[in-house]
Amino acid sequence: MAKFNPQAAMELQQLVSEYWDELDSNQARNVTNFYLEDCTFAAGQNYSAQGRAGVRKFYDERAKVVAQEKEGRLTRHTFANFKVKFASDNQARVDFVMINYSGSGAAPIVFSGPSMVSDITFECRRDAQGEWKIAAFKGQPMFVTNEPFAEKFLAKARSLA
């Protein structure tokens, strides 16, 4: 195992922050820019894909479900328990807990708690330009609300596999 690198750890934390901001503020339009071309993507036990096209398919399907929300959809993704382990200067594993808050309509939305809490792993590598990218995404929902959107999208995600 490589020595812990605080600078690289901050770069990886920034990657994670910008990734979730892409989903919240840009509806995942540019999400594939965070991935290496030969990436793997696994969302729960029911959806896995190879390459950026598989990532794009997942978020396009999510966008279709969001588009059915007449009042729009507001989301915020947060993360906690951020841990980095370096395999080398150019390869690292990032583990964290992602907490998603979402609801139909505009802010402020009244709700009783997070929409989903997931264990997430990003296997990251530096690309040819030295930028950290996601080589493998693994997300495993641990807690999911019974809110209609979550139920509808999770059911749809099962059918994407």
PDB file of C-alpha atoms in Angstrom, residues 34-148:
ATOM      1  CA  PHE A  34     -15.991  11.945 -14.063  1.00  0.00           C
ATOM      2  CA  TYR A  35     -15.332   8.430 -15.393  1.00  0.00           C
ATOM      3  CA  LEU A  36     -12.533   6.705 -17.239  1.00  0.00           C
ATOM      4  CA  GLU A  37     -13.619   5.297 -20.599  1.00  0.00           C
ATOM      5  CA  ASP A  38     -13.191   1.681 -19.410  1.00  0.00           C
ATOM      6  CA  CYS A  39     -15.042   2.192 -16.119  1.00  0.00           C
ATOM      7  CA  THR A  40     -17.431  -0.170 -14.392  1.00  0.00           C
ATOM      8  CA  PHE A  41     -20.633   1.005 -12.721  1.00  0.00           C
ATOM      9  CA  ALA A  42     -22.780  -0.898 -10.230  1.00  0.00           C
ATOM     10  CA  ALA A  43     -25.822   0.665  -8.580  1.00  0.00           C
ATOM     11  CA  GLY A  44     -27.187  -1.732  -6.001  1.00  0.00           C
ATOM     12  CA  GLN A  45     -27.493  -5.390  -6.845  1.00  0.00           C
ATOM     13  CA  ASN A  46     -29.696  -4.792  -9.870  1.00  0.00           C
ATOM     14  CA  TYR A  47     -27.755  -2.585 -12.273  1.00  0.00           C
ATOM     15  CA  SER A  48     -24.222  -2.913 -13.550  1.00  0.00           C
ATOM     16  CA  ALA A  49     -22.576  -1.678 -16.714  1.00  0.00           C
ATOM     17  CA  GLN A  50     -19.271  -1.308 -18.474  1.00  0.00           C
ATOM     18  CA  GLY A  51     -17.990   1.985 -19.855  1.00  0.00           C
ATOM     19  CA  ARG A  52     -19.309   5.508 -19.956  1.00  0.00           C
ATOM     20  CA  ALA A  53     -22.291   4.429 -22.092  1.00  0.00           C
ATOM     21  CA  GLY A  54     -23.579   2.302 -19.204  1.00  0.00           C
ATOM     22  CA  VAL A  55     -23.223   5.209 -16.782  1.00  0.00           C
ATOM     23  CA  ARG A  56     -25.046   7.463 -19.254  1.00  0.00           C
ATOM     24  CA  LYS A  57     -27.866   4.913 -19.616  1.00  0.00           C
ATOM     25  CA  PHE A  58     -28.390   4.781 -15.845  1.00  0.00           C
ATOM     26  CA  TYR A  59     -28.646   8.561 -15.497  1.00  0.00           C
ATOM     27  CA  ASP A  60     -30.767   8.914 -18.646  1.00  0.00           C
ATOM     28  CA  GLU A  61     -33.260   6.452 -17.159  1.00  0.00           C
ATOM     29  CA  ARG A  62     -33.226   8.423 -13.919  1.00  0.00           C
ATOM     30  CA  ALA A  63     -33.882  11.633 -15.906  1.00  0.00           C
ATOM     31  CA  LYS A  64     -36.943  10.030 -17.530  1.00  0.00           C
ATOM     32  CA  VAL A  65     -38.415   9.297 -14.117  1.00  0.00           C
ATOM     33  CA  VAL A  66     -37.560  12.821 -12.892  1.00  0.00           C
ATOM     34  CA  ALA A  67     -39.254  14.302 -15.988  1.00  0.00           C
ATOM     35  CA  GLN A  68     -42.534  12.706 -14.865  1.00  0.00           C
ATOM     36  CA  GLU A  69     -42.504  14.878 -11.738  1.00  0.00           C
ATOM     37  CA  LYS A  70     -44.951  17.667 -12.603  1.00  0.00           C
ATOM     38  CA  GLU A  71     -43.610  20.041  -9.957  1.00  0.00           C
ATOM     39  CA  GLY A  72     -39.933  19.205 -10.588  1.00  0.00           C
ATOM     40  CA  ARG A  73     -37.549  17.479  -8.235  1.00  0.00           C
ATOM     41  CA  LEU A  74     -35.085  18.923  -5.766  1.00  0.00           C
ATOM     42  CA  THR A  75     -32.115  16.813  -4.626  1.00  0.00           C
ATOM     43  CA  ARG A  76     -29.099  17.242  -2.434  1.00  0.00           C
ATOM     44  CA  HIS A  77     -26.449  14.568  -2.045  1.00  0.00           C
ATOM     45  CA  THR A  78     -24.171  14.735   0.971  1.00  0.00           C
ATOM     46  CA  PHE A  79     -21.482  12.373   2.133  1.00  0.00           C
ATOM     47  CA  ALA A  80     -19.828  11.344   5.378  1.00  0.00           C
ATOM     48  CA  ASN A  81     -17.267   8.859   6.731  1.00  0.00           C
ATOM     49  CA  PHE A  82     -14.890   9.683   3.865  1.00  0.00           C
ATOM     50  CA  LYS A  83     -11.937   7.245   3.755  1.00  0.00           C
ATOM     51  CA  VAL A  84      -9.094   7.037   1.222  1.00  0.00           C
ATOM     52  CA  LYS A  85      -6.644   4.168   0.729  1.00  0.00           C
ATOM     53  CA  PHE A  86      -3.852   4.584  -1.799  1.00  0.00           C
ATOM     54  CA  ALA A  87      -2.711   1.575  -3.810  1.00  0.00           C
ATOM     55  CA  SER A  88      -0.124   3.764  -5.567  1.00  0.00           C
ATOM     56  CA  ASP A  89       0.474   7.419  -6.380  1.00  0.00           C
ATOM     57  CA  ASN A  90      -2.026   7.083  -9.242  1.00  0.00           C
ATOM     58  CA  GLN A  91      -4.614   4.702  -7.825  1.00  0.00           C
ATOM     59  CA  ALA A  92      -6.876   4.980  -4.779  1.00  0.00           C
ATOM     60  CA  ARG A  93     -10.034   3.595  -3.234  1.00  0.00           C
ATOM     61  CA  VAL A  94     -12.513   6.055  -1.737  1.00  0.00           C
ATOM     62  CA  ASP A  95     -15.243   4.766   0.576  1.00  0.00           C
ATOM     63  CA  PHE A  96     -17.993   6.925   2.045  1.00  0.00           C
ATOM     64  CA  VAL A  97     -21.642   7.031   3.035  1.00  0.00           C
ATOM     65  CA  MET A  98     -23.861   9.012   0.665  1.00  0.00           C
ATOM     66  CA  ILE A  99     -26.992  10.589   2.099  1.00  0.00           C
ATOM     67  CA  ASN A 100     -29.560  11.730  -0.467  1.00  0.00           C
ATOM     68  CA  TYR A 101     -32.332  14.162   0.319  1.00  0.00           C
ATOM     69  CA  SER A 102     -34.954  14.630  -2.377  1.00  0.00           C
ATOM     70  CA  GLY A 103     -38.548  15.512  -2.931  1.00  0.00           C
ATOM     71  CA  SER A 104     -41.072  16.786  -5.451  1.00  0.00           C
ATOM     72  CA  GLY A 105     -41.434  20.516  -5.875  1.00  0.00           C
ATOM     73  CA  ALA A 106     -39.410  23.582  -4.999  1.00  0.00           C
ATOM     74  CA  ALA A 107     -37.583  24.456  -1.786  1.00  0.00           C
ATOM     75  CA  PRO A 108     -38.342  24.251   0.997  1.00  0.00           C
ATOM     76  CA  ILE A 109     -39.676  20.703   0.888  1.00  0.00           C
ATOM     77  CA  VAL A 110     -41.195  19.194   4.011  1.00  0.00           C
ATOM     78  CA  PHE A 111     -40.063  15.618   4.592  1.00  0.00           C
ATOM     79  CA  SER A 112     -39.242  13.255   7.423  1.00  0.00           C
ATOM     80  CA  GLY A 113     -35.691  12.191   6.577  1.00  0.00           C
ATOM     81  CA  PRO A 114     -33.220  11.164   3.900  1.00  0.00           C
ATOM     82  CA  SER A 115     -34.526   9.566   0.715  1.00  0.00           C
ATOM     83  CA  MET A 116     -31.647   7.118   0.607  1.00  0.00           C
ATOM     84  CA  VAL A 117     -28.487   6.257   2.511  1.00  0.00           C
ATOM     85  CA  SER A 118     -25.918   4.244   0.552  1.00  0.00           C
ATOM     86  CA  ASP A 119     -22.466   2.801   1.000  1.00  0.00           C
ATOM     87  CA  ILE A 120     -20.361   4.028  -1.927  1.00  0.00           C
ATOM     88  CA  THR A 121     -16.955   3.031  -3.251  1.00  0.00           C
ATOM     89  CA  PHE A 122     -15.074   4.888  -5.960  1.00  0.00           C
ATOM     90  CA  GLU A 123     -12.024   3.086  -7.322  1.00  0.00           C
ATOM     91  CA  CYS A 124     -10.061   5.979  -8.824  1.00  0.00           C
ATOM     92  CA  ARG A 125      -7.099   6.336 -11.138  1.00  0.00           C
ATOM     93  CA  ARG A 126      -5.339   9.298 -12.626  1.00  0.00           C
ATOM     94  CA  ASP A 127      -5.935   9.774 -16.341  1.00  0.00           C
ATOM     95  CA  ALA A 128      -3.259  10.716 -18.910  1.00  0.00           C
ATOM     96  CA  GLN A 129      -3.546  14.376 -17.822  1.00  0.00           C
ATOM     97  CA  GLY A 130      -3.035  13.477 -14.153  1.00  0.00           C
ATOM     98  CA  GLU A 131      -6.676  14.106 -13.167  1.00  0.00           C
ATOM     99  CA  TRP A 132      -8.435  11.722 -10.811  1.00  0.00           C
ATOM    100  CA  LYS A 133     -11.271   9.834 -12.520  1.00  0.00           C
ATOM    101  CA  ILE A 134     -13.608   7.057 -11.437  1.00  0.00           C
ATOM    102  CA  ALA A 135     -12.512   3.649 -12.706  1.00  0.00           C
ATOM    103  CA  ALA A 136     -15.224   1.776 -10.794  1.00  0.00           C
ATOM    104  CA  PHE A 137     -18.377   2.943  -9.007  1.00  0.00           C
ATOM    105  CA  LYS A 138     -20.151   0.703  -6.547  1.00  0.00           C
ATOM    106  CA  GLY A 139     -23.215   1.958  -4.695  1.00  0.00           C
ATOM    107  CA  GLN A 140     -25.252  -0.140  -2.311  1.00  0.00           C
ATOM    108  CA  PRO A 141     -28.430   1.391  -0.850  1.00  0.00           C
ATOM    109  CA  MET A 142     -28.720   0.615   2.849  1.00  0.00           C
ATOM    110  CA  PHE A 143     -31.842   2.641   3.673  1.00  0.00           C
ATOM    111  CA  VAL A 144     -34.475   3.787   1.174  1.00  0.00           C
ATOM    112  CA  THR A 145     -37.599   5.805   1.845  1.00  0.00           C
ATOM    113  CA  ASN A 146     -41.010   4.635   0.679  1.00  0.00           C
ATOM    114  CA  GLU A 147     -41.503   7.942  -1.172  1.00  0.00           C
ATOM    115  CA  PRO A 148     -43.091   7.293  -4.625  1.00  0.00           C
TER     116      PRO A 148
END
